[in-house]
Coordinates of C-alpha atoms in Angstrom, one line a residue:
Chain Z
M218 CA 86.1 91.2 117.3
K219 CA 86.3 93.5 120.3
S220 CA 85.9 97.2 120.4
I221 CA 87.1 100.1 122.6
T222 CA 85.0 103.2 122.7
S223 CA 86.8 105.5 125.1
A224 CA 90.1 107.0 123.8
H225 CA 91.4 106.9 127.4
N226 CA 91.1 103.2 127.6
E227 CA 93.8 101.3 129.6
Q228 CA 94.8 99.3 126.6
L229 CA 95.7 102.4 124.6
K230 CA 97.6 103.8 127.5
H231 CA 99.5 100.6 127.7
L232 CA 100.4 100.8 123.9
S233 CA 101.4 104.5 124.4
K234 CA 103.7 103.5 127.2
L235 CA 105.3 100.8 125.2
L236 CA 105.9 103.1 122.3
T237 CA 107.7 105.7 124.4
S238 CA 109.5 103.8 127.1
A239 CA 112.3 101.2 126.7
R240 CA 111.9 100.4 130.3
S241 CA 108.3 99.7 129.9
R242 CA 109.0 97.4 126.9
R243 CA 111.6 95.5 129.0
E244 CA 109.3 95.2 132.1
H245 CA 106.4 93.9 130.1
G246 CA 108.4 91.9 127.5
Q247 CA 106.2 93.5 124.9
T248 CA 106.4 96.0 122.1
V249 CA 104.1 97.6 119.5
L250 CA 104.4 97.3 115.7
E251 CA 103.2 100.4 113.9
G252 CA 101.7 100.1 110.4
I253 CA 100.7 97.3 108.1
H254 CA 104.1 96.4 106.8
L255 CA 105.5 95.3 110.2
L256 CA 102.3 93.4 111.0
K257 CA 102.5 91.5 107.7
S258 CA 106.2 90.7 108.2
Y259 CA 105.4 89.5 111.7
L260 CA 102.6 87.2 110.5
Q261 CA 104.8 86.0 107.6
A262 CA 107.4 84.9 110.1
G263 CA 104.7 82.6 111.6
L264 CA 104.3 84.6 114.8
M265 CA 101.0 85.3 116.5
P266 CA 100.3 88.8 117.9
L267 CA 98.8 89.4 121.3
Q268 CA 96.3 91.9 119.9
V269 CA 95.8 94.0 116.7
Y270 CA 94.2 97.5 117.1
L271 CA 92.6 99.3 114.2
P272 CA 89.9 101.9 113.6
Q273 CA 86.7 100.7 112.0
A274 CA 87.5 102.5 108.7
Q275 CA 90.6 100.4 108.2
L276 CA 88.4 97.3 107.8
Q277 CA 88.0 98.5 104.2
N278 CA 91.7 98.4 103.6
A279 CA 92.2 95.4 101.4
E280 CA 95.9 94.8 102.3
L281 CA 95.0 94.9 106.0
Q282 CA 92.0 92.7 105.5
T283 CA 94.2 90.0 103.9
A284 CA 96.5 90.1 106.8
L285 CA 93.7 90.0 109.4
N286 CA 92.2 86.9 107.7
A287 CA 95.0 84.9 109.2
L288 CA 93.9 85.9 112.8
P289 CA 91.3 84.6 115.2
D290 CA 88.5 87.1 115.8
D291 CA 89.4 87.7 119.4
K292 CA 92.9 89.0 118.4
I293 CA 91.3 92.1 116.7
T294 CA 90.2 95.2 118.6
L295 CA 88.3 98.0 116.9
I296 CA 89.0 101.5 118.3
G297 CA 87.8 105.0 117.8
D298 CA 88.9 107.0 114.7
G299 CA 91.9 109.1 115.5
A300 CA 92.8 107.2 118.7
L301 CA 96.0 105.6 117.1
A302 CA 97.1 108.9 115.6
K303 CA 97.2 110.3 119.1
I304 CA 99.7 107.8 120.3
T305 CA 101.7 106.9 117.2
S306 CA 105.4 107.8 117.1
L307 CA 105.5 107.7 113.3
S308 CA 103.6 110.2 111.3
D309 CA 102.3 107.8 108.7
A310 CA 101.6 104.6 110.7
D311 CA 98.3 105.2 112.4
D312 CA 96.4 102.7 110.4
V313 CA 97.1 99.7 112.6
M314 CA 99.1 98.8 115.7
T315 CA 100.0 95.3 116.8
L316 CA 100.8 94.4 120.4
I317 CA 103.4 91.6 120.5
T318 CA 105.5 89.7 122.9
I319 CA 109.1 90.5 122.3
P320 CA 110.6 87.3 120.8
R321 CA 113.1 85.8 123.3
S322 CA 116.2 84.0 122.5
P323 CA 117.2 82.3 125.7
N324 CA 120.8 81.2 125.0
L325 CA 123.6 83.3 123.5
P326 CA 124.9 81.7 120.2
R327 CA 127.6 79.2 120.7
N328 CA 128.3 79.0 116.9
G329 CA 127.3 80.2 113.5
D330 CA 127.6 83.7 112.0
C331 CA 126.8 86.6 114.2
V332 CA 126.5 90.4 114.0
V333 CA 127.5 92.3 117.1
L334 CA 126.7 95.9 117.9
D335 CA 128.8 97.8 120.4
R336 CA 126.9 100.9 121.6
V337 CA 125.4 101.8 118.2
Q338 CA 123.0 104.6 119.3
D339 CA 121.1 105.8 116.2
P340 CA 117.8 103.8 115.8
G341 CA 118.0 104.1 112.0
N342 CA 121.5 102.6 112.0
V343 CA 120.5 99.7 114.3
G344 CA 117.5 99.0 112.1
T345 CA 119.5 99.2 108.9
V346 CA 122.1 96.8 110.2
I347 CA 119.3 94.4 111.2
R348 CA 117.9 94.7 107.6
S349 CA 121.4 94.1 106.0
A350 CA 122.2 91.2 108.3
A351 CA 118.9 89.5 107.4
A352 CA 119.4 90.2 103.7
A353 CA 122.9 88.7 103.9
G354 CA 121.5 85.6 105.5
I355 CA 122.8 86.2 109.0
T356 CA 120.3 85.2 111.8
Q357 CA 122.0 86.0 115.1
L358 CA 122.3 89.5 116.5
I359 CA 124.0 90.5 119.7
C360 CA 123.8 94.0 121.2
S361 CA 125.8 95.5 124.0
K362 CA 124.3 97.7 126.7
D363 CA 123.8 101.3 125.5
C364 CA 122.7 100.3 122.0
A365 CA 119.5 101.9 120.8
D366 CA 116.6 99.6 121.9
V367 CA 116.2 97.0 119.1
W368 CA 112.4 96.8 119.9
S369 CA 111.7 100.6 119.8
P370 CA 109.4 101.9 117.1
K371 CA 112.2 103.7 115.1
V372 CA 114.4 100.6 115.0
L373 CA 111.5 98.4 114.1
R374 CA 110.6 100.9 111.3
A375 CA 114.1 100.9 109.9
G376 CA 114.4 97.1 110.2
M377 CA 111.4 96.8 107.9
G378 CA 110.4 93.4 109.4
A379 CA 113.9 91.9 109.4
H380 CA 113.7 91.7 113.2
F381 CA 111.5 88.6 112.9
L382 CA 114.1 86.8 110.8
L383 CA 116.8 87.1 113.5
E384 CA 117.5 85.8 116.9
V385 CA 118.1 89.0 118.9
H386 CA 120.1 89.2 122.1
T387 CA 120.2 92.6 123.9
R388 CA 122.2 94.1 126.8
T389 CA 124.9 91.5 126.5
D390 CA 128.3 91.6 128.2
L391 CA 130.4 91.2 125.1
P392 CA 133.7 90.2 126.5
T393 CA 132.1 87.4 128.5
W394 CA 130.3 86.2 125.4
F395 CA 133.4 86.4 123.2
A396 CA 135.2 84.0 125.6
A397 CA 132.7 81.3 124.8
Y398 CA 132.3 81.9 121.0
P399 CA 134.6 79.5 119.1
H400 CA 134.9 81.3 115.7
P401 CA 136.9 84.4 114.7
I402 CA 135.6 87.7 116.0
R403 CA 136.2 90.7 113.6
A404 CA 135.8 94.3 114.3
T405 CA 135.8 97.2 111.9
A406 CA 138.4 99.8 113.1
L407 CA 138.3 103.5 112.3
S408 CA 142.0 104.0 113.0
E409 CA 145.1 102.8 111.2
Q410 CA 145.4 100.1 113.8
H411 CA 144.0 97.3 111.8
N412 CA 145.3 93.9 111.0
F413 CA 143.5 93.2 107.7
S414 CA 142.0 94.9 104.7
L415 CA 138.5 93.5 104.2
Y416 CA 139.2 92.2 100.7
D417 CA 142.2 90.2 101.8
L418 CA 140.2 88.2 104.3
D419 CA 138.9 84.7 103.7
L420 CA 135.3 85.0 104.9
S421 CA 134.1 81.5 104.0
A422 CA 133.9 80.2 107.6
P423 CA 131.5 81.4 110.3
S424 CA 132.5 84.4 112.3
A425 CA 131.2 87.3 114.3
W426 CA 131.4 90.9 113.0
V427 CA 131.5 93.7 115.6
F428 CA 130.3 97.2 114.6
G429 CA 130.7 100.2 116.9
N430 CA 129.4 103.5 118.1
E431 CA 128.8 106.2 115.5
G432 CA 131.1 108.7 117.1
C433 CA 134.0 106.6 118.5
G434 CA 133.7 103.2 116.8
V435 CA 134.3 99.9 118.6
S436 CA 135.6 100.6 122.2
E437 CA 139.2 99.9 123.2
E438 CA 138.1 97.2 125.6
I439 CA 136.2 95.3 122.8
L440 CA 139.0 95.9 120.2
A441 CA 141.4 94.3 122.6
A442 CA 139.2 91.2 122.9
V443 CA 138.5 90.5 119.2
S444 CA 140.5 88.1 117.0
H445 CA 141.4 90.8 114.5
T446 CA 140.5 94.3 113.3
V447 CA 139.5 95.1 109.7
K448 CA 139.7 98.1 107.5
I449 CA 137.4 98.8 104.5
P450 CA 139.6 100.2 101.8
M451 CA 138.3 103.5 100.5
P452 CA 139.9 105.4 97.6
G453 CA 137.8 108.5 98.2
Q454 CA 138.8 111.3 100.5
T455 CA 136.1 110.9 103.1
E456 CA 136.9 109.9 106.7
S457 CA 134.6 106.9 107.0
L458 CA 131.3 105.3 106.1
N459 CA 128.5 105.4 108.6
V460 CA 128.2 102.2 110.7
A461 CA 125.2 100.8 108.8
M462 CA 127.0 101.2 105.4
A463 CA 130.2 99.7 106.8
A464 CA 128.2 96.7 108.1
T465 CA 126.5 96.3 104.8
V466 CA 129.8 96.3 102.9
C467 CA 131.3 93.7 105.2
L468 CA 128.3 91.4 105.4
F469 CA 127.8 91.5 101.6
E470 CA 131.5 90.9 100.9
Q471 CA 131.2 87.8 103.2
M472 CA 128.1 86.7 101.3
R473 CA 129.8 87.3 97.9
Q474 CA 132.7 85.1 98.9
R475 CA 130.3 82.3 99.9
L476 CA 128.3 82.6 96.7
A477 CA 131.4 82.2 94.6
Chain E
M226 CA 134.5 140.6 112.7
K227 CA 130.9 141.8 112.3
S228 CA 128.2 141.5 114.8
I229 CA 124.4 141.4 114.7
T230 CA 122.5 142.5 117.8
S231 CA 118.8 142.1 116.8
A232 CA 117.6 138.6 116.5
H233 CA 115.2 139.7 113.8
N234 CA 117.9 140.8 111.6
E235 CA 117.5 140.4 107.8
Q236 CA 120.5 138.1 107.5
L237 CA 119.1 135.6 110.0
K238 CA 115.7 135.7 108.2
H239 CA 117.6 134.9 105.0
L240 CA 119.4 131.9 106.7
S241 CA 116.1 130.7 108.0
K242 CA 114.5 130.9 104.6
L243 CA 117.3 128.9 103.0
L244 CA 117.1 126.3 105.7
T245 CA 113.4 125.7 105.1
S246 CA 112.8 126.3 101.4
A247 CA 114.2 124.4 98.5
R248 CA 112.9 127.1 96.1
S249 CA 114.7 129.8 98.1
R250 CA 117.9 127.8 97.9
R251 CA 117.5 127.5 94.1
E252 CA 116.6 131.2 93.6
H253 CA 119.5 132.5 95.6
G254 CA 121.9 129.7 94.6
Q255 CA 122.9 129.5 98.3
T256 CA 122.5 127.2 101.2
V257 CA 123.4 126.9 104.9
L258 CA 125.7 124.4 106.5
E259 CA 124.7 123.7 110.1
G260 CA 127.4 122.7 112.7
I261 CA 131.1 122.6 112.8
H262 CA 131.6 119.3 110.9
L263 CA 130.2 120.6 107.7
L264 CA 132.1 123.9 108.0
K265 CA 135.3 122.0 108.4
S266 CA 134.6 119.7 105.5
Y267 CA 133.8 122.7 103.3
L268 CA 137.0 124.5 104.2
Q269 CA 139.1 121.3 103.8
A270 CA 137.7 121.1 100.2
G271 CA 139.4 124.5 99.6
L272 CA 136.1 126.4 99.3
M273 CA 135.4 129.9 100.8
P274 CA 132.1 130.6 102.6
L275 CA 130.1 133.8 102.0
Q276 CA 129.7 134.2 105.8
V277 CA 130.0 132.3 109.0
Y278 CA 127.6 133.1 111.8
L279 CA 128.2 132.1 115.5
P280 CA 127.4 133.3 119.0
Q281 CA 130.1 135.1 121.0
A282 CA 130.4 132.1 123.3
Q283 CA 131.5 129.8 120.5
L284 CA 134.7 131.8 120.1
Q285 CA 135.9 129.7 123.1
N286 CA 135.3 126.5 121.1
A287 CA 138.9 125.3 120.2
E288 CA 137.8 123.2 117.2
L289 CA 135.8 126.1 115.8
Q290 CA 138.6 128.5 116.4
T291 CA 141.0 126.4 114.4
A292 CA 138.6 126.4 111.5
L293 CA 138.0 130.1 111.7
N294 CA 141.7 130.9 111.7
A295 CA 141.6 130.1 108.0
L296 CA 139.1 132.9 107.3
P297 CA 139.4 136.6 106.8
D298 CA 137.8 138.6 109.6
D299 CA 135.0 140.0 107.5
K300 CA 133.7 136.5 106.8
I301 CA 132.7 136.1 110.4
T302 CA 129.6 137.5 112.0
L303 CA 128.9 137.3 115.7
I304 CA 125.2 137.0 116.7
G305 CA 123.2 137.0 119.9
D306 CA 123.1 133.9 122.1
G307 CA 120.2 131.6 121.1
A308 CA 119.6 133.2 117.7
L309 CA 120.8 130.2 115.8
A310 CA 118.9 127.8 118.0
K311 CA 115.7 129.6 116.9
I312 CA 116.3 128.9 113.2
T313 CA 118.2 125.6 113.2
S314 CA 116.6 122.6 111.6
L315 CA 118.8 120.2 113.5
S316 CA 118.6 119.8 117.3
D317 CA 122.3 119.8 118.0
A318 CA 123.8 122.1 115.3
D319 CA 123.2 125.6 116.7
D320 CA 126.9 126.3 117.4
V321 CA 127.7 127.7 113.9
M322 CA 126.0 128.3 110.6
T323 CA 127.8 128.9 107.3
L324 CA 126.2 130.6 104.4
I325 CA 127.7 129.3 101.1
T326 CA 127.1 129.6 97.4
I327 CA 125.9 126.2 96.1
P328 CA 128.7 124.8 94.1
R329 CA 127.7 124.7 90.4
S330 CA 128.9 122.1 87.9
P331 CA 128.0 123.7 84.5
N332 CA 128.2 120.7 82.2
L333 CA 126.8 117.3 82.6
P334 CA 129.5 114.6 82.7
R335 CA 130.5 113.2 79.3
N336 CA 132.6 110.4 80.7
G337 CA 133.9 108.9 83.9
D338 CA 132.0 107.1 86.7
C339 CA 128.7 108.5 87.7
V340 CA 126.0 107.8 90.3
V341 CA 122.5 108.7 89.2
L342 CA 119.4 109.1 91.5
D343 CA 116.0 108.6 90.1
R344 CA 113.4 110.2 92.4
V345 CA 115.1 109.2 95.7
Q346 CA 113.0 111.1 98.2
D347 CA 114.3 110.4 101.6
P348 CA 116.9 113.0 102.6
G349 CA 118.8 110.5 104.7
N350 CA 119.1 108.1 101.8
V351 CA 120.3 110.8 99.3
G352 CA 122.9 112.0 101.9
T353 CA 124.1 108.4 102.6
V354 CA 124.4 107.6 98.8
I355 CA 126.5 110.8 98.5
R356 CA 128.7 109.7 101.4
S357 CA 129.1 106.2 100.0
A358 CA 129.9 107.5 96.5
A359 CA 132.6 109.8 97.7
A360 CA 134.1 107.0 99.9
A361 CA 134.1 104.7 96.9
G362 CA 136.0 107.3 94.9
I363 CA 133.1 108.4 92.6
T364 CA 133.0 112.2 92.0
Q365 CA 130.0 112.7 89.7
L366 CA 126.4 112.7 90.9
I367 CA 123.3 113.3 88.7
C368 CA 119.8 113.6 90.2
S369 CA 116.5 113.6 88.4
K370 CA 113.7 115.9 89.3
D371 CA 111.7 114.9 92.4
C372 CA 114.8 113.8 94.3
A373 CA 115.1 115.2 97.8
D374 CA 117.0 118.5 97.5
V375 CA 120.7 117.6 97.7
W376 CA 121.4 121.0 99.3
S377 CA 118.8 120.7 102.1
P378 CA 120.0 120.6 105.7
K379 CA 119.0 117.0 106.2
V380 CA 120.8 115.8 103.1
L381 CA 123.9 117.8 104.0
R382 CA 123.8 116.4 107.5
A383 CA 123.6 112.8 106.2
G384 CA 126.3 113.5 103.6
M385 CA 128.8 114.4 106.4
G386 CA 130.8 116.7 104.1
A387 CA 131.0 114.4 101.1
H388 CA 129.0 116.9 99.1
F389 CA 132.1 119.0 98.6
L390 CA 134.0 116.1 97.1
L391 CA 131.5 115.6 94.3
E392 CA 130.3 117.4 91.2
V393 CA 126.5 117.5 91.7
H394 CA 123.9 117.9 89.0
T395 CA 120.3 118.3 90.0
R396 CA 116.9 118.3 88.3
T397 CA 118.4 116.5 85.2
D398 CA 116.4 115.0 82.4
L399 CA 117.9 111.5 82.6
P400 CA 117.0 110.1 79.2
T401 CA 118.4 113.1 77.4
W402 CA 121.7 112.8 79.4
F403 CA 121.8 109.0 78.9
A404 CA 121.8 109.6 75.2
A405 CA 125.1 111.5 75.4
Y406 CA 126.9 109.3 78.0
P407 CA 129.2 106.9 76.3
H408 CA 129.7 104.2 79.0
P409 CA 127.4 101.4 80.2
I410 CA 124.4 102.6 82.3
R411 CA 123.3 100.1 85.0
A412 CA 120.2 100.2 87.1
T413 CA 119.4 98.1 90.1
A414 CA 116.1 96.4 89.6
L415 CA 113.7 95.2 92.3
S416 CA 111.8 92.7 90.1
E417 CA 113.0 89.5 88.6
Q418 CA 113.5 91.4 85.3
H419 CA 117.2 91.8 85.6
N420 CA 119.9 90.9 83.0
F421 CA 122.8 90.4 85.5
S422 CA 123.6 89.4 89.0
L423 CA 126.0 92.0 90.5
Y424 CA 128.9 89.6 91.1
D425 CA 128.9 88.3 87.6
L426 CA 129.6 91.8 86.1
D427 CA 133.0 93.1 85.1
L428 CA 133.0 96.5 86.7
S429 CA 136.5 97.6 85.8
A430 CA 135.5 100.2 83.2
P431 CA 133.7 103.4 83.9
S432 CA 129.9 103.3 84.1
A433 CA 126.9 105.0 85.5
W434 CA 124.9 103.4 88.3
V435 CA 121.2 104.4 88.6
F436 CA 119.4 104.0 91.9
G437 CA 115.6 104.5 92.2
N438 CA 112.8 105.7 94.4
E439 CA 112.3 104.0 97.8
G440 CA 108.8 102.7 97.1
C441 CA 108.9 101.8 93.4
G442 CA 112.5 101.6 92.4
V443 CA 113.8 102.9 89.1
S444 CA 111.0 104.0 86.8
E445 CA 109.9 102.0 83.8
E446 CA 110.9 104.8 81.5
I447 CA 114.5 104.8 82.9
L448 CA 114.8 101.0 83.0
A449 CA 114.0 101.0 79.3
A450 CA 116.8 103.5 78.6
V451 CA 119.6 101.8 80.6
S452 CA 122.2 99.4 79.2
H453 CA 121.3 96.6 81.6
T454 CA 119.6 95.9 84.9
V455 CA 121.3 94.3 87.9
K456 CA 120.2 92.3 90.8
I457 CA 122.0 92.0 94.1
P458 CA 121.9 88.4 95.2
M459 CA 120.5 88.0 98.7
P460 CA 120.4 84.6 100.5
G461 CA 118.2 86.0 103.3
Q462 CA 114.4 86.1 103.3
T463 CA 114.0 89.9 103.2
E464 CA 112.4 91.6 100.2
S465 CA 115.1 94.1 99.5
L466 CA 117.8 96.5 100.8
N467 CA 117.0 100.1 101.1
V468 CA 118.3 102.3 98.3
A469 CA 121.3 103.6 100.2
M470 CA 122.4 100.1 101.2
A471 CA 121.9 98.8 97.7
A472 CA 124.0 101.7 96.3
T473 CA 126.7 101.0 98.9
V474 CA 126.9 97.3 97.9
C475 CA 127.2 98.1 94.2
L476 CA 129.7 100.9 94.5
F477 CA 131.9 99.0 96.9
E478 CA 131.8 95.9 94.7
Q479 CA 133.0 98.1 91.8
M480 CA 135.7 99.5 94.0
R481 CA 136.8 96.0 95.1
Q482 CA 137.1 94.8 91.5
R483 CA 139.3 97.8 90.7
L484 CA 141.6 97.3 93.8
A485 CA 142.2 93.7 92.8

């Protein structure tokens, strides 16, 4: 086990930078998991962290101890009390931080079920879609430019560990990828310009689902490139569901049809 | 049109108190809607605000102007620039604030579809469930004690105006109400102790759906009092959906069966 005594240590500065800057995460190909839950999910997925940082006092935490047992000693760094609290982005996650290499998926999917996000900007929504996709058994996620950074602390928090069950592709040029994807591509549409109602579709075969920006939905350019647009019927008087709820409804309807 | 010149005015102090204190909201039976969207939803529901507060500059805002046209002049108070920004709880909603009487629903529902929240504590989750319930055509919401305050700014924001489409009952003793409710009462259960899988249920008749606390689900006491417990099948490897997503899946499956 290593230990850091100065709170101004270069390693903590590096963690802090990764927590606050998407560019820094991209440049280094690294991110930071805050809290025990994400560390456990990461280890359960069979992945090995670069380094785990925790204050001495957390060595008494039984849940954390069990997780750390799986790690070689040189993967664990003890730091001063309060040092993580100074750099955390989440109020209740200063017990442990885990430095990881962002998992890379070299090739865009050429088949199988996919979830596609078109400029979804709220980190909570992106994380929730990731969690829903994983729960519904979908393992491929493709994000356009201008989505919230999938590997940011808030998205990781909302994803609750589901990130490590998916192949994630970010900053993808969607029309180019669409051209090479062989299955139907469906987008939820806010307007009345839809081809299908969700419950009239046969969702048994693989497909890609596209979900769009919170304010304006899927862009016109993308809508023009998909196989068809889908509306979720709603008897209530509200305008729409939020994007994470809409994604959940579509992905679980697909799952339901396949269970049947 | 009235106008307030001093930023330390009693009315602004009152708004500020309502924005920050659930007790103050209960004592006065009032709350504050932040931003144009909630004001519009409130007016569209045919309700009349106590007072609308906006800075002079917002009189140029066309969207707001259209909303204000529906109001008598004495319902509108002009305030100093920047006065709302000082008390807002949401970073981007300092354009207009609306003081309203919290809608009261005197009698607990004796029939019809209901959504029931058992100690759901995250404001975003409570608001999202409200939005999903309204979209799925359900108009009765019952909350136990220790839920996030339905009329708080964050819950109102997440509800996106769906609050005004529901009858809302807060701080309800659930077992007492269950005893008088004639239809099946279903609770989602985290554990393996469930009676039914969601997609095996016939959801065509009215029922109450109970959704529970983020950390520990529906309490043992409540589980013992419901008609049956339900599991959402999930092929993925994640532990669970969050409570808002689970509610969305259940309420939209119910809706789907009724559309068929």
